[in-house]
PDB file as gemmi writes it, atoms N, CA and C in Angstrom:
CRYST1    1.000    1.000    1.000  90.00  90.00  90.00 P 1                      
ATOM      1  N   UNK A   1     116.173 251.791 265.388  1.00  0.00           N  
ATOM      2  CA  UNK A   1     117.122 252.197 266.402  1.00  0.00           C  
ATOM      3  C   UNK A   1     118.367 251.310 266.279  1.00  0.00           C  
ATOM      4  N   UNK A   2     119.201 252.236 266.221  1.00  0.00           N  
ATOM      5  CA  UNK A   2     121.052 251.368 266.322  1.00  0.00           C  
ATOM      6  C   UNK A   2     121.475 250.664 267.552  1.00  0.00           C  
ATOM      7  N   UNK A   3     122.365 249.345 267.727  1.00  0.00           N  
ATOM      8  CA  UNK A   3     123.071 249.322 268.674  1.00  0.00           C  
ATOM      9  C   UNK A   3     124.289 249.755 268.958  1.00  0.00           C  
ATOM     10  N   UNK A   4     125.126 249.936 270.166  1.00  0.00           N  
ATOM     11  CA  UNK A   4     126.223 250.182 270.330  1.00  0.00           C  
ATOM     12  C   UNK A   4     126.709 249.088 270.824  1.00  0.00           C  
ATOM     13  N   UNK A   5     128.031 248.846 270.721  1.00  0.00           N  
ATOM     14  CA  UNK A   5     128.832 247.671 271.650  1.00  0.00           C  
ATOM     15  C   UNK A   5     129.808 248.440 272.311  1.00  0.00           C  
ATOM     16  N   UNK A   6     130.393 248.095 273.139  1.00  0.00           N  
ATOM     17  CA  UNK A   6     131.076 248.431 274.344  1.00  0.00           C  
ATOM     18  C   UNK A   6     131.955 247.439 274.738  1.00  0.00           C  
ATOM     19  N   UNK A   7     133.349 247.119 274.224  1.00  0.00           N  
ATOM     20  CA  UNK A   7     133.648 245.671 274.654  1.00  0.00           C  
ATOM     21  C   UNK A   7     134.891 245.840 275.002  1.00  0.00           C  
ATOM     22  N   UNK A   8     134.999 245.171 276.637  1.00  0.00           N  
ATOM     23  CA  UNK A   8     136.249 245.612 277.454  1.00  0.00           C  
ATOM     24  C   UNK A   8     137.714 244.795 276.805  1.00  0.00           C  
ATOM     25  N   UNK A   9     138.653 245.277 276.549  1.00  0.00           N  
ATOM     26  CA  UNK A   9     140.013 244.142 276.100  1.00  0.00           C  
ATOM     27  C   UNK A   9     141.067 244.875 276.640  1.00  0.00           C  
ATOM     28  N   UNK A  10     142.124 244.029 276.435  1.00  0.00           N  
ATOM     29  CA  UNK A  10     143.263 244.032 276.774  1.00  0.00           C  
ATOM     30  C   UNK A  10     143.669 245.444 276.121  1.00  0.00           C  
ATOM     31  N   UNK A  11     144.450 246.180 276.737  1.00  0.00           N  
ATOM     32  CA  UNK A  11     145.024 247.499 275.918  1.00  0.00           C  
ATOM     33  C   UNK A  11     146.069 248.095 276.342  1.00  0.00           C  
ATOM     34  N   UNK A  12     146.960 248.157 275.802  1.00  0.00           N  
ATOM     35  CA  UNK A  12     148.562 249.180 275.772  1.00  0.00           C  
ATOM     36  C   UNK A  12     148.913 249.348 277.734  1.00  0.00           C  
ATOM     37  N   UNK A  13     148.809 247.510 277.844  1.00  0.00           N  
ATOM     38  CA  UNK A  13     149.742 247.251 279.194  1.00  0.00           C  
ATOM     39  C   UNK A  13     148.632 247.747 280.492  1.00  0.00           C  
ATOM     40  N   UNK A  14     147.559 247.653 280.007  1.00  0.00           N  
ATOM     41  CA  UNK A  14     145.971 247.738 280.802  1.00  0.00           C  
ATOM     42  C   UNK A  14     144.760 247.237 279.892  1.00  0.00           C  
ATOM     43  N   UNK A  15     143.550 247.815 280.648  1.00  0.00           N  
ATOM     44  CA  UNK A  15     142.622 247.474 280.509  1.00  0.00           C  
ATOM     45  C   UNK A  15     142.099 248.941 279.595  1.00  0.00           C  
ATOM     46  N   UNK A  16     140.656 248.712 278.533  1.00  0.00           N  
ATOM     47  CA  UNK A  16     140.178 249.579 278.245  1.00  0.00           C  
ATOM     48  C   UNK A  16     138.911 248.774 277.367  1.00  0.00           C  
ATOM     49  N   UNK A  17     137.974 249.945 277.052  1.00  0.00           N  
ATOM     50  CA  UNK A  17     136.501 249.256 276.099  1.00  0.00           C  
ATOM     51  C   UNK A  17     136.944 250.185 274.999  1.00  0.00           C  
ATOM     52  N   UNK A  18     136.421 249.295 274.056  1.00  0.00           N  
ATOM     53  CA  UNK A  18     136.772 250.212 272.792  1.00  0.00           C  
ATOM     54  C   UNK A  18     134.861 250.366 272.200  1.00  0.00           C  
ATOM     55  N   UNK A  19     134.653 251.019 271.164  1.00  0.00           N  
ATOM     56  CA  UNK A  19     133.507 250.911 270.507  1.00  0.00           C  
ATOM     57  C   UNK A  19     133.499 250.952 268.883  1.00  0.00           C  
ATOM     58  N   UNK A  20     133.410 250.129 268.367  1.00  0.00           N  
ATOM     59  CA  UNK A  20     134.076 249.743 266.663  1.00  0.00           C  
ATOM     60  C   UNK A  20     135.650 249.547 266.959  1.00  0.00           C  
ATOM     61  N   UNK A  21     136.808 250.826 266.484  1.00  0.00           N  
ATOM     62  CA  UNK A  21     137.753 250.243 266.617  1.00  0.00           C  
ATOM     63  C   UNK A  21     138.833 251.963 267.165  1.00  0.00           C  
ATOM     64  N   UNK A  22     137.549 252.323 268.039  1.00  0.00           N  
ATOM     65  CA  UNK A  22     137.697 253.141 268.526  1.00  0.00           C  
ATOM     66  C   UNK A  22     138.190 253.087 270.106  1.00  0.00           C  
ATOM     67  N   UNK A  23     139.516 253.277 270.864  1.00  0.00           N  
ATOM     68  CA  UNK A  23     139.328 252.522 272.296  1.00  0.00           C  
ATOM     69  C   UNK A  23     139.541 253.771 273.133  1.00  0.00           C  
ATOM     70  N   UNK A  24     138.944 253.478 274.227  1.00  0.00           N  
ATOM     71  CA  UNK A  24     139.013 254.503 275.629  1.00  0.00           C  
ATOM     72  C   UNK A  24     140.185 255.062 276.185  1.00  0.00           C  
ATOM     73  N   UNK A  25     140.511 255.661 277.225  1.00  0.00           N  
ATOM     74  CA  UNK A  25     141.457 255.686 278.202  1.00  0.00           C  
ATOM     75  C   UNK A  25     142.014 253.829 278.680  1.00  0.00           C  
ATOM     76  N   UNK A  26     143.094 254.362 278.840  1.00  0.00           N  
ATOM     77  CA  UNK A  26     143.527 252.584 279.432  1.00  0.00           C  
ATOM     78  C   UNK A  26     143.540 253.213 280.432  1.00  0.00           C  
ATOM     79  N   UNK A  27     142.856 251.919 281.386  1.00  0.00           N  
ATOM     80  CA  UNK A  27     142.509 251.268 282.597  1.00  0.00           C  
ATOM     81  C   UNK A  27     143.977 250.650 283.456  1.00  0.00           C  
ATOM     82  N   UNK A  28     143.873 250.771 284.692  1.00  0.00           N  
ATOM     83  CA  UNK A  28     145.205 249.955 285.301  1.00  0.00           C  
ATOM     84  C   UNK A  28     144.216 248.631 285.575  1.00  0.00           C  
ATOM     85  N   UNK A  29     143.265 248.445 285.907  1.00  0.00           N  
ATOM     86  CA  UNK A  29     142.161 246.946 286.059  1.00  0.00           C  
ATOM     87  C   UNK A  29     141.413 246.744 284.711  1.00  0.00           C  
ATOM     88  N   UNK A  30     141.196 245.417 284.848  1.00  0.00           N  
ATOM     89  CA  UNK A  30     139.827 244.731 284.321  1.00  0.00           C  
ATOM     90  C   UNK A  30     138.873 245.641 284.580  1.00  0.00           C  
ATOM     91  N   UNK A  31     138.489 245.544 286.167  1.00  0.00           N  
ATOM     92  CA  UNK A  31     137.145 245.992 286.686  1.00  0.00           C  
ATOM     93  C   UNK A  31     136.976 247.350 286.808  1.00  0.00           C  
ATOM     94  N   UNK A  32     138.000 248.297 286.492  1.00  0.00           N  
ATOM     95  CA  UNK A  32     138.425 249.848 286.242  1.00  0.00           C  
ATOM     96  C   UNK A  32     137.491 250.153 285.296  1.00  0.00           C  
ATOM     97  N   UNK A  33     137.787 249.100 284.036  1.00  0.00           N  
ATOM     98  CA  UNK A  33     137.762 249.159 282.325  1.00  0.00           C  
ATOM     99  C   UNK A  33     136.622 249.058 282.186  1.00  0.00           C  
ATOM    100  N   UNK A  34     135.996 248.007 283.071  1.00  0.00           N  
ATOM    101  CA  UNK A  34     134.234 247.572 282.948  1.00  0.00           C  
ATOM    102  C   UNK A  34     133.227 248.619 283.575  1.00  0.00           C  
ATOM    103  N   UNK A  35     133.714 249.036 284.908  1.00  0.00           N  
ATOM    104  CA  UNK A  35     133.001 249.849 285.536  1.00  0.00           C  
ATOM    105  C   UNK A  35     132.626 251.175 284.482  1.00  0.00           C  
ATOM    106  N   UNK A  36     133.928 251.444 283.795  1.00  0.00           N  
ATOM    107  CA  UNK A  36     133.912 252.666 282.984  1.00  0.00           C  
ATOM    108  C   UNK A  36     133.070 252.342 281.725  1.00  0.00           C  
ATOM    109  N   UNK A  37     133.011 251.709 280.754  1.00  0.00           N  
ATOM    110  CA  UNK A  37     132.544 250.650 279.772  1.00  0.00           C  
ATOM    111  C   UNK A  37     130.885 250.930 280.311  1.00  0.00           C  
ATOM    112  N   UNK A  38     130.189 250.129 281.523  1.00  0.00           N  
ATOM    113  CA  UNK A  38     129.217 250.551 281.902  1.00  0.00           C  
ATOM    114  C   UNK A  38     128.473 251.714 281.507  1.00  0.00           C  
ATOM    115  N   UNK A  39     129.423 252.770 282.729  1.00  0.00           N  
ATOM    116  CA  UNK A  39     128.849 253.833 283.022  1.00  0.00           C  
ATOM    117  C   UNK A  39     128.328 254.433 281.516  1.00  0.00           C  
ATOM    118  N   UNK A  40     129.621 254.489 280.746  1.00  0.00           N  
ATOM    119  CA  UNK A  40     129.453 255.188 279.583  1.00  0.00           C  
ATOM    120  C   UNK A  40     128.256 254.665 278.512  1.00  0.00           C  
ATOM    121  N   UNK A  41     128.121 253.751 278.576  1.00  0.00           N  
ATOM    122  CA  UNK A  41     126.842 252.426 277.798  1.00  0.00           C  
ATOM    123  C   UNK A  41     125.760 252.987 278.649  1.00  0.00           C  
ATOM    124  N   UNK A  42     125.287 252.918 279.985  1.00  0.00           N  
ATOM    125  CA  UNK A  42     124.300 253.869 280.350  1.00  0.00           C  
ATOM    126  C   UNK A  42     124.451 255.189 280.127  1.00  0.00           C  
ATOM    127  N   UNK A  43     125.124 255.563 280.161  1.00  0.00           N  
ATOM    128  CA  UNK A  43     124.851 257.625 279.801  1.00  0.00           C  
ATOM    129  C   UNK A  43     124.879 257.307 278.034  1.00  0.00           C  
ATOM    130  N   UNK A  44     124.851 256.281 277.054  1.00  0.00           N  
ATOM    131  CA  UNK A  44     124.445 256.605 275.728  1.00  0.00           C  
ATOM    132  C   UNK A  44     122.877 256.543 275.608  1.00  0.00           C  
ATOM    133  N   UNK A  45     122.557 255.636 276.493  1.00  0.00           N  
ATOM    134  CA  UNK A  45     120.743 255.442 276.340  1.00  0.00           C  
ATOM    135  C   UNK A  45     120.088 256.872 277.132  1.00  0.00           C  
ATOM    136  N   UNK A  46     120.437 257.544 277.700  1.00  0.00           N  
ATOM    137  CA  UNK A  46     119.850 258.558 278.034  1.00  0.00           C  
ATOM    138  C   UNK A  46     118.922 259.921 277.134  1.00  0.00           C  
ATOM    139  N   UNK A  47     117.981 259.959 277.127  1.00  0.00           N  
ATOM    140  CA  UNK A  47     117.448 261.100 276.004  1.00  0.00           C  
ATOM    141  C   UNK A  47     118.067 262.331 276.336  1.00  0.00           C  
ATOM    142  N   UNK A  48     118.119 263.100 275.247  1.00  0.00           N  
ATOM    143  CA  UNK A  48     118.589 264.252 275.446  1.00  0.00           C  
ATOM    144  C   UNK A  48     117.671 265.215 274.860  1.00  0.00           C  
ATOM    145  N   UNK A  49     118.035 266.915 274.550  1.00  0.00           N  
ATOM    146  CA  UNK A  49     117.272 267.372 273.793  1.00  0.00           C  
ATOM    147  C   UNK A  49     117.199 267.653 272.298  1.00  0.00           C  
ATOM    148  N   UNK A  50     116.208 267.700 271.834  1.00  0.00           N  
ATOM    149  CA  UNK A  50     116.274 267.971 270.055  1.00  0.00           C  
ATOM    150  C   UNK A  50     116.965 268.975 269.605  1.00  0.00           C  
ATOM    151  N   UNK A  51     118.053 268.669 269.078  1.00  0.00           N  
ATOM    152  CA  UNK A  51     118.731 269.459 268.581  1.00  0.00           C  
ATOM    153  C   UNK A  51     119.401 270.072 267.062  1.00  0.00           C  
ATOM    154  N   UNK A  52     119.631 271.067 266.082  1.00  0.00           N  
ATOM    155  CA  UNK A  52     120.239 270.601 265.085  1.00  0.00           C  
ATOM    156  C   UNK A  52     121.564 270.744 265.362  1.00  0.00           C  
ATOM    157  N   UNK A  53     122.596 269.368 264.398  1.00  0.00           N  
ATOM    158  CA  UNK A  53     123.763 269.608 264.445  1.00  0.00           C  
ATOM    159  C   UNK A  53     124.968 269.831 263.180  1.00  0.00           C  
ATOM    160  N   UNK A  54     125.730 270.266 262.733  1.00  0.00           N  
ATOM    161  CA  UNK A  54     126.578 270.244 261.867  1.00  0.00           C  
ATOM    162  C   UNK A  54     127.635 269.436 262.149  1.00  0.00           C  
ATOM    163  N   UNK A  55     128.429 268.663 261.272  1.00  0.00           N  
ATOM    164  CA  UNK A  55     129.115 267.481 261.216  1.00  0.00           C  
ATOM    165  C   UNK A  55     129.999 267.658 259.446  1.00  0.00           C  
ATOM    166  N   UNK A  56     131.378 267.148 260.099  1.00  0.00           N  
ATOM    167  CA  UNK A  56     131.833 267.180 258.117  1.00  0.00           C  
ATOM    168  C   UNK A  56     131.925 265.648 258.561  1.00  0.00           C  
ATOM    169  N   UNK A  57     131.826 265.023 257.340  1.00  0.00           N  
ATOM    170  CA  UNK A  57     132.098 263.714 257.106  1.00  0.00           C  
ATOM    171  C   UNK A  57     133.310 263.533 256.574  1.00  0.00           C  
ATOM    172  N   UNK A  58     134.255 262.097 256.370  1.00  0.00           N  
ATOM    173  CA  UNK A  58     135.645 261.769 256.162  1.00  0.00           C  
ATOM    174  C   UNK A  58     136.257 262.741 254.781  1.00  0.00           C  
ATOM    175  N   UNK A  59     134.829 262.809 253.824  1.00  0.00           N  
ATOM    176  CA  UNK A  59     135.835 263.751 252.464  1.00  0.00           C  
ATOM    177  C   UNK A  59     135.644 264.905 252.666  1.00  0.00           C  
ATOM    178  N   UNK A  60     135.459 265.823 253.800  1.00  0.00           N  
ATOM    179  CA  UNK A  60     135.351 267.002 253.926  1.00  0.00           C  
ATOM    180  C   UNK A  60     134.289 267.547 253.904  1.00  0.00           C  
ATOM    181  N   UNK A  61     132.750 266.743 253.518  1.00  0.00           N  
ATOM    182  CA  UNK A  61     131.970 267.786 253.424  1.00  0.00           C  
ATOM    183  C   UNK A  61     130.777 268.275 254.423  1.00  0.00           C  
ATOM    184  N   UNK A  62     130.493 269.161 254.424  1.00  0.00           N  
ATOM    185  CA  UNK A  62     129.884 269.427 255.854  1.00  0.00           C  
ATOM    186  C   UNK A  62     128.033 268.957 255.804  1.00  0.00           C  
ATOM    187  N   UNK A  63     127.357 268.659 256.760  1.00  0.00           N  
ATOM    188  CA  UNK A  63     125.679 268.151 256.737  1.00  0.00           C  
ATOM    189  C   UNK A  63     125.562 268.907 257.997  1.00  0.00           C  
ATOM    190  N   UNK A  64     124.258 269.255 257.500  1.00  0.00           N  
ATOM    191  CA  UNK A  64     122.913 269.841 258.427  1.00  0.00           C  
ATOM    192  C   UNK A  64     122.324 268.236 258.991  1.00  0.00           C  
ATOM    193  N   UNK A  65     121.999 268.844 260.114  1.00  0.00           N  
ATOM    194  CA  UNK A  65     120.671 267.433 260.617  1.00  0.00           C  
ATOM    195  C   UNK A  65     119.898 267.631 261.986  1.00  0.00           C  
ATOM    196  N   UNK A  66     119.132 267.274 262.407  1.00  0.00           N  
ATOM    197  CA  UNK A  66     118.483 267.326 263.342  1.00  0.00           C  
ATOM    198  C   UNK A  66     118.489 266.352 263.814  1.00  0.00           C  
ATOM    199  N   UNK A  67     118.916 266.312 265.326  1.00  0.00           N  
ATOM    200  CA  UNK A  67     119.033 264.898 265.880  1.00  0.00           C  
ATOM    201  C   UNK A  67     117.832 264.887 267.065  1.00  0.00           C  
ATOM    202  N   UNK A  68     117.380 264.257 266.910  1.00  0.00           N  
ATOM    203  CA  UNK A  68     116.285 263.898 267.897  1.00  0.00           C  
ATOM    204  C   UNK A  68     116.856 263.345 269.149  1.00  0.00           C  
ATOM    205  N   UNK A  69     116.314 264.069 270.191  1.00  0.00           N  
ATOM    206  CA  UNK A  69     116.792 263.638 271.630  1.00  0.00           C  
ATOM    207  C   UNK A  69     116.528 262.455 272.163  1.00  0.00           C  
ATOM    208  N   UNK A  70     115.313 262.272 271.954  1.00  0.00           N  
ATOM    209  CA  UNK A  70     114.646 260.557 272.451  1.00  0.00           C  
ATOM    210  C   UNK A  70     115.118 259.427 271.362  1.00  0.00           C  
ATOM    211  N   UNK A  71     115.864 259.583 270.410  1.00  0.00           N  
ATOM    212  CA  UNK A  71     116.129 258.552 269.584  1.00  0.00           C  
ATOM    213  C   UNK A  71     117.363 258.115 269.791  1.00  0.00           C  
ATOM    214  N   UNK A  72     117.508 257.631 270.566  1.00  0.00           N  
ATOM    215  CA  UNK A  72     118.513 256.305 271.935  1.00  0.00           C  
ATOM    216  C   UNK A  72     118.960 255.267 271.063  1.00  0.00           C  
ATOM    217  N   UNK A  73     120.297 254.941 271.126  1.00  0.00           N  
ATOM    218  CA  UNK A  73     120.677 253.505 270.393  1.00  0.00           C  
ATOM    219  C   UNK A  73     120.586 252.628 272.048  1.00  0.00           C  
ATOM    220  N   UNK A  74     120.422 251.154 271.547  1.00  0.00           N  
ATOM    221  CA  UNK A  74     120.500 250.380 272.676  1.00  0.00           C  
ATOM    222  C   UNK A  74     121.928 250.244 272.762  1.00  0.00           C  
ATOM    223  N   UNK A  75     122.596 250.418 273.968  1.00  0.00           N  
ATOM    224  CA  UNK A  75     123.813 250.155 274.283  1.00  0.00           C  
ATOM    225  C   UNK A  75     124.398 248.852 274.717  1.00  0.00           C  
ATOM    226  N   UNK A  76     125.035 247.699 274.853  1.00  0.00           N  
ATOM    227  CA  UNK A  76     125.733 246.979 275.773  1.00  0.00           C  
ATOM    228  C   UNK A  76     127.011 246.700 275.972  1.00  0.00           C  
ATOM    229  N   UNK A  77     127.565 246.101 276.645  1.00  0.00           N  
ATOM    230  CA  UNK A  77     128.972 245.742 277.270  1.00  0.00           C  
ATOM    231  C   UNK A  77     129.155 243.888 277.096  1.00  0.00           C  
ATOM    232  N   UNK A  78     130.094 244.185 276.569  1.00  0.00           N  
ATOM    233  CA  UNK A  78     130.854 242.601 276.174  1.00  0.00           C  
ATOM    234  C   UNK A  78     131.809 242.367 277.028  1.00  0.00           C  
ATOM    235  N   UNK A  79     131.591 241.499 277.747  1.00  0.00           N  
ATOM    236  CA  UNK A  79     132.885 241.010 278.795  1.00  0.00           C  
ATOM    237  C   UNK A  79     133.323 239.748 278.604  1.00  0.00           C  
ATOM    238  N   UNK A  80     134.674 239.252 277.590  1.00  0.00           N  
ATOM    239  CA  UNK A  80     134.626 238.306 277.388  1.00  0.00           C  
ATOM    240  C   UNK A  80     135.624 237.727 278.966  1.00  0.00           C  
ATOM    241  N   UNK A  81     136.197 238.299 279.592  1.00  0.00           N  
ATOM    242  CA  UNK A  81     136.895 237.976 280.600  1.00  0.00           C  
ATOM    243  C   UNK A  81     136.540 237.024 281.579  1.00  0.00           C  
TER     244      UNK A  81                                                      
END                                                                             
């Protein structure tokens, strides 16, 4: 099982969590940014149902897969603030 990170920073004259180097909505708070950061880190651990999905990857090409609903990455939130 994968982790996720969730880590709240400074962003474009607010607050926001990014995940890799991917970032959210900006936040007008800190505690806007975290609350949201949270929520979203709990709704990733949630199971869902088994599903198959199609996906292209960066050179264009497209994959079959079946994603399993109960197979949850652990999520958390980094607050270095």
């Amino acid at each position: 099982m994968s982790n996720i990170r969730y880590e709240v920073v400074e962003h474009d004259g607010g607050w926001a969590y990014k995940v890799g180097d991917v970032f959210s909505e900006t936040f007008r708070s800190h505690d806007a940014a975290l609350a949201a950061a949270r929520d979203a880190s709990a709704r990733q651990e949630l199971a869902g149902e088994t599903e198959g999905i199609v996906y292209q990857d960066r050179d264009g090409g497209w994959h079959e897969e079946i994603a399993r609903g109960d197979d949850r990455p652990h999520a958390e939130v980094v607050d270095r603030d």
